[in-house]
């Protein structure tokens, strides 16, 4: 018999999404570090003229690590986008829920995936320069 439909606790959902993002951020960073370490190890093996078979196998290991970087970055970015969208929805739907809006997971979510509001203020002092009227080669 199926469970009755109940609304999931938004704070619990937020915690799950934040922890997933934290894990994916660490994973992407780990693959980048691992790749750099493996590149150094491979170069050391080549410099020491180790067995060609070992070098070839280590190049395969390095290749696998390099293939994981774009995939892990993609998963990380997707999770951060989902977290950002979830926070925006919560700010609209649960604005009156002060406990949720000030909980540690909301604070962490805003650090990990700031919405457009937080990042828009940073560039407000930039002036737009009209360059349409400049002649070719003329500096502004």
PDB file of C-alpha atoms in Angstrom:
ATOM      1  CA  UNK A   1       0.000   0.000   0.000  1.00  0.00           C
ATOM      2  CA  UNK A   2       1.519   3.364  -1.001  1.00  0.00           C
ATOM      3  CA  UNK A   3       2.290   5.964   1.610  1.00  0.00           C
ATOM      4  CA  UNK A   4       0.047   8.990   1.813  1.00  0.00           C
ATOM      5  CA  UNK A   5       1.511  12.013   0.070  1.00  0.00           C
ATOM      6  CA  UNK A   6       3.049  14.400   2.575  1.00  0.00           C
ATOM      7  CA  UNK A   7       5.030  17.552   2.060  1.00  0.00           C
ATOM      8  CA  UNK A   8       8.729  16.938   2.628  1.00  0.00           C
ATOM      9  CA  UNK A   9      10.464  19.010   5.262  1.00  0.00           C
ATOM     10  CA  UNK A  10      12.122  21.884   3.342  1.00  0.00           C
ATOM     11  CA  UNK A  11      14.971  22.134   5.857  1.00  0.00           C
ATOM     12  CA  UNK A  12      15.771  18.434   5.391  1.00  0.00           C
ATOM     13  CA  UNK A  13      15.635  18.800   1.597  1.00  0.00           C
ATOM     14  CA  UNK A  14      17.919  21.824   1.834  1.00  0.00           C
ATOM     15  CA  UNK A  15      20.376  19.914   4.021  1.00  0.00           C
ATOM     16  CA  UNK A  16      20.494  17.032   1.521  1.00  0.00           C
ATOM     17  CA  UNK A  17      21.087  19.369  -1.411  1.00  0.00           C
ATOM     18  CA  UNK A  18      23.796  21.334   0.437  1.00  0.00           C
ATOM     19  CA  UNK A  19      25.631  18.166   1.472  1.00  0.00           C
ATOM     20  CA  UNK A  20      25.431  16.818  -2.078  1.00  0.00           C
ATOM     21  CA  UNK A  21      26.920  20.056  -3.413  1.00  0.00           C
ATOM     22  CA  UNK A  22      29.691  19.978  -0.823  1.00  0.00           C
ATOM     23  CA  UNK A  23      30.518  16.391  -1.779  1.00  0.00           C
ATOM     24  CA  UNK A  24      30.558  17.184  -5.507  1.00  0.00           C
ATOM     25  CA  UNK A  25      32.754  20.249  -4.957  1.00  0.00           C
ATOM     26  CA  UNK A  26      35.252  18.099  -3.039  1.00  0.00           C
ATOM     27  CA  UNK A  27      35.087  15.391  -5.707  1.00  0.00           C
ATOM     28  CA  UNK A  28      35.835  17.797  -8.560  1.00  0.00           C
ATOM     29  CA  UNK A  29      38.736  19.303  -6.627  1.00  0.00           C
ATOM     30  CA  UNK A  30      40.042  15.834  -5.798  1.00  0.00           C
ATOM     31  CA  UNK A  31      40.133  14.787  -9.466  1.00  0.00           C
ATOM     32  CA  UNK A  32      42.047  17.933 -10.391  1.00  0.00           C
ATOM     33  CA  UNK A  33      44.589  17.353  -7.613  1.00  0.00           C
ATOM     34  CA  UNK A  34      44.861  13.666  -8.476  1.00  0.00           C
ATOM     35  CA  UNK A  35      45.517  14.506 -12.126  1.00  0.00           C
ATOM     36  CA  UNK A  36      48.306  16.938 -11.233  1.00  0.00           C
ATOM     37  CA  UNK A  37      49.891  14.398  -8.902  1.00  0.00           C
ATOM     38  CA  UNK A  38      49.625  11.654 -11.527  1.00  0.00           C
ATOM     39  CA  UNK A  39      51.177  13.905 -14.178  1.00  0.00           C
ATOM     40  CA  UNK A  40      54.130  14.548 -11.864  1.00  0.00           C
ATOM     41  CA  UNK A  41      54.421  10.834 -11.090  1.00  0.00           C
ATOM     42  CA  UNK A  42      54.317   9.950 -14.797  1.00  0.00           C
ATOM     43  CA  UNK A  43      57.032  12.476 -15.583  1.00  0.00           C
ATOM     44  CA  UNK A  44      59.141  11.054 -12.767  1.00  0.00           C
ATOM     45  CA  UNK A  45      58.647   7.546 -14.175  1.00  0.00           C
ATOM     46  CA  UNK A  46      59.725   8.734 -17.620  1.00  0.00           C
ATOM     47  CA  UNK A  47      62.752  10.576 -16.226  1.00  0.00           C
ATOM     48  CA  UNK A  48      63.834   7.472 -14.334  1.00  0.00           C
ATOM     49  CA  UNK A  49      63.241   5.384 -17.481  1.00  0.00           C
ATOM     50  CA  UNK A  50      60.952   2.921 -15.740  1.00  0.00           C
ATOM     51  CA  UNK A  51      59.499  -0.096 -17.521  1.00  0.00           C
ATOM     52  CA  UNK A  52      57.596   1.034 -20.663  1.00  0.00           C
ATOM     53  CA  UNK A  53      54.678  -1.222 -19.726  1.00  0.00           C
ATOM     54  CA  UNK A  54      54.359   0.503 -16.316  1.00  0.00           C
ATOM     55  CA  UNK A  55      54.529   3.903 -17.987  1.00  0.00           C
ATOM     56  CA  UNK A  56      51.833   2.909 -20.482  1.00  0.00           C
ATOM     57  CA  UNK A  57      49.540   1.635 -17.716  1.00  0.00           C
ATOM     58  CA  UNK A  58      50.113   4.777 -15.671  1.00  0.00           C
ATOM     59  CA  UNK A  59      49.245   6.898 -18.722  1.00  0.00           C
ATOM     60  CA  UNK A  60      45.928   5.023 -18.850  1.00  0.00           C
ATOM     61  CA  UNK A  61      45.326   5.814 -15.162  1.00  0.00           C
ATOM     62  CA  UNK A  62      46.122   9.463 -15.863  1.00  0.00           C
ATOM     63  CA  UNK A  63      43.754   9.458 -18.836  1.00  0.00           C
ATOM     64  CA  UNK A  64      40.937   8.095 -16.689  1.00  0.00           C
ATOM     65  CA  UNK A  65      41.513  10.819 -14.109  1.00  0.00           C
ATOM     66  CA  UNK A  66      41.517  13.475 -16.839  1.00  0.00           C
ATOM     67  CA  UNK A  67      38.246  12.113 -18.240  1.00  0.00           C
ATOM     68  CA  UNK A  68      36.601  12.408 -14.839  1.00  0.00           C
ATOM     69  CA  UNK A  69      37.327  16.121 -14.435  1.00  0.00           C
ATOM     70  CA  UNK A  70      34.763  17.453 -16.960  1.00  0.00           C
ATOM     71  CA  UNK A  71      32.161  14.946 -15.781  1.00  0.00           C
ATOM     72  CA  UNK A  72      32.607  15.830 -12.112  1.00  0.00           C
ATOM     73  CA  UNK A  73      32.571  19.559 -12.884  1.00  0.00           C
ATOM     74  CA  UNK A  74      29.367  19.097 -14.866  1.00  0.00           C
ATOM     75  CA  UNK A  75      27.706  17.210 -11.991  1.00  0.00           C
ATOM     76  CA  UNK A  76      28.918  19.843  -9.520  1.00  0.00           C
ATOM     77  CA  UNK A  77      27.593  22.729 -11.607  1.00  0.00           C
ATOM     78  CA  UNK A  78      24.245  20.993 -12.124  1.00  0.00           C
ATOM     79  CA  UNK A  79      23.869  20.386  -8.383  1.00  0.00           C
ATOM     80  CA  UNK A  80      24.782  24.006  -7.613  1.00  0.00           C
ATOM     81  CA  UNK A  81      22.222  25.246 -10.145  1.00  0.00           C
ATOM     82  CA  UNK A  82      19.567  23.005  -8.592  1.00  0.00           C
ATOM     83  CA  UNK A  83      20.489  24.265  -5.121  1.00  0.00           C
ATOM     84  CA  UNK A  84      20.313  27.892  -6.306  1.00  0.00           C
ATOM     85  CA  UNK A  85      16.856  27.299  -7.817  1.00  0.00           C
ATOM     86  CA  UNK A  86      15.678  25.492  -4.672  1.00  0.00           C
ATOM     87  CA  UNK A  87      16.795  28.404  -2.477  1.00  0.00           C
ATOM     88  CA  UNK A  88      14.938  30.874  -4.718  1.00  0.00           C
ATOM     89  CA  UNK A  89      11.768  28.777  -4.458  1.00  0.00           C
ATOM     90  CA  UNK A  90      12.145  28.526  -0.677  1.00  0.00           C
ATOM     91  CA  UNK A  91      12.642  32.284  -0.379  1.00  0.00           C
ATOM     92  CA  UNK A  92       9.342  32.792  -2.203  1.00  0.00           C
ATOM     93  CA  UNK A  93       7.280  29.971  -0.688  1.00  0.00           C
ATOM     94  CA  UNK A  94       8.686  29.906   2.851  1.00  0.00           C
ATOM     95  CA  UNK A  95       9.560  33.592   3.379  1.00  0.00           C
ATOM     96  CA  UNK A  96       7.546  33.711   6.600  1.00  0.00           C
ATOM     97  CA  UNK A  97       9.387  30.687   8.016  1.00  0.00           C
ATOM     98  CA  UNK A  98      12.105  32.535   9.945  1.00  0.00           C
ATOM     99  CA  UNK A  99      13.566  29.296  11.320  1.00  0.00           C
ATOM    100  CA  UNK A 100      14.185  27.983   7.792  1.00  0.00           C
ATOM    101  CA  UNK A 101      15.470  31.286   6.429  1.00  0.00           C
ATOM    102  CA  UNK A 102      18.089  31.581   9.182  1.00  0.00           C
ATOM    103  CA  UNK A 103      19.066  27.918   9.601  1.00  0.00           C
ATOM    104  CA  UNK A 104      22.674  26.832   9.080  1.00  0.00           C
ATOM    105  CA  UNK A 105      21.770  25.017   5.842  1.00  0.00           C
ATOM    106  CA  UNK A 106      20.282  28.155   4.286  1.00  0.00           C
ATOM    107  CA  UNK A 107      23.401  30.121   5.204  1.00  0.00           C
ATOM    108  CA  UNK A 108      25.617  27.400   3.725  1.00  0.00           C
ATOM    109  CA  UNK A 109      23.426  27.142   0.603  1.00  0.00           C
ATOM    110  CA  UNK A 110      23.768  30.875  -0.027  1.00  0.00           C
ATOM    111  CA  UNK A 111      27.553  30.597   0.325  1.00  0.00           C
ATOM    112  CA  UNK A 112      27.795  27.658  -2.070  1.00  0.00           C
ATOM    113  CA  UNK A 113      25.336  28.908  -4.681  1.00  0.00           C
ATOM    114  CA  UNK A 114      24.608  32.620  -4.371  1.00  0.00           C
ATOM    115  CA  UNK A 115      21.556  33.789  -6.289  1.00  0.00           C
ATOM    116  CA  UNK A 116      21.686  36.649  -8.772  1.00  0.00           C
ATOM    117  CA  UNK A 117      20.723  39.137  -6.051  1.00  0.00           C
ATOM    118  CA  UNK A 118      23.889  38.590  -4.025  1.00  0.00           C
ATOM    119  CA  UNK A 119      26.205  38.725  -7.033  1.00  0.00           C
ATOM    120  CA  UNK A 120      24.488  41.607  -8.825  1.00  0.00           C
ATOM    121  CA  UNK A 121      25.560  44.169  -6.228  1.00  0.00           C
ATOM    122  CA  UNK A 122      29.247  43.515  -6.844  1.00  0.00           C
ATOM    123  CA  UNK A 123      29.370  45.042 -10.324  1.00  0.00           C
ATOM    124  CA  UNK A 124      27.016  47.996  -9.892  1.00  0.00           C
ATOM    125  CA  UNK A 125      29.817  50.557  -9.854  1.00  0.00           C
ATOM    126  CA  UNK A 126      30.929  49.664 -13.395  1.00  0.00           C
ATOM    127  CA  UNK A 127      30.095  52.355 -15.938  1.00  0.00           C
ATOM    128  CA  UNK A 128      29.099  51.493 -19.494  1.00  0.00           C
ATOM    129  CA  UNK A 129      31.214  53.195 -22.123  1.00  0.00           C
ATOM    130  CA  UNK A 130      29.669  53.977 -25.504  1.00  0.00           C
ATOM    131  CA  UNK A 131      32.105  53.006 -28.244  1.00  0.00           C
ATOM    132  CA  UNK A 132      29.759  53.284 -31.219  1.00  0.00           C
ATOM    133  CA  UNK A 133      30.900  56.810 -32.108  1.00  0.00           C
ATOM    134  CA  UNK A 134      34.618  56.044 -32.066  1.00  0.00           C
ATOM    135  CA  UNK A 135      36.474  55.967 -35.352  1.00  0.00           C
ATOM    136  CA  UNK A 136      38.535  52.922 -36.292  1.00  0.00           C
ATOM    137  CA  UNK A 137      41.708  52.817 -34.213  1.00  0.00           C
ATOM    138  CA  UNK A 138      40.581  55.633 -31.918  1.00  0.00           C
ATOM    139  CA  UNK A 139      40.994  54.975 -28.193  1.00  0.00           C
ATOM    140  CA  UNK A 140      38.419  55.929 -25.616  1.00  0.00           C
TER     141      UNK A 140
END
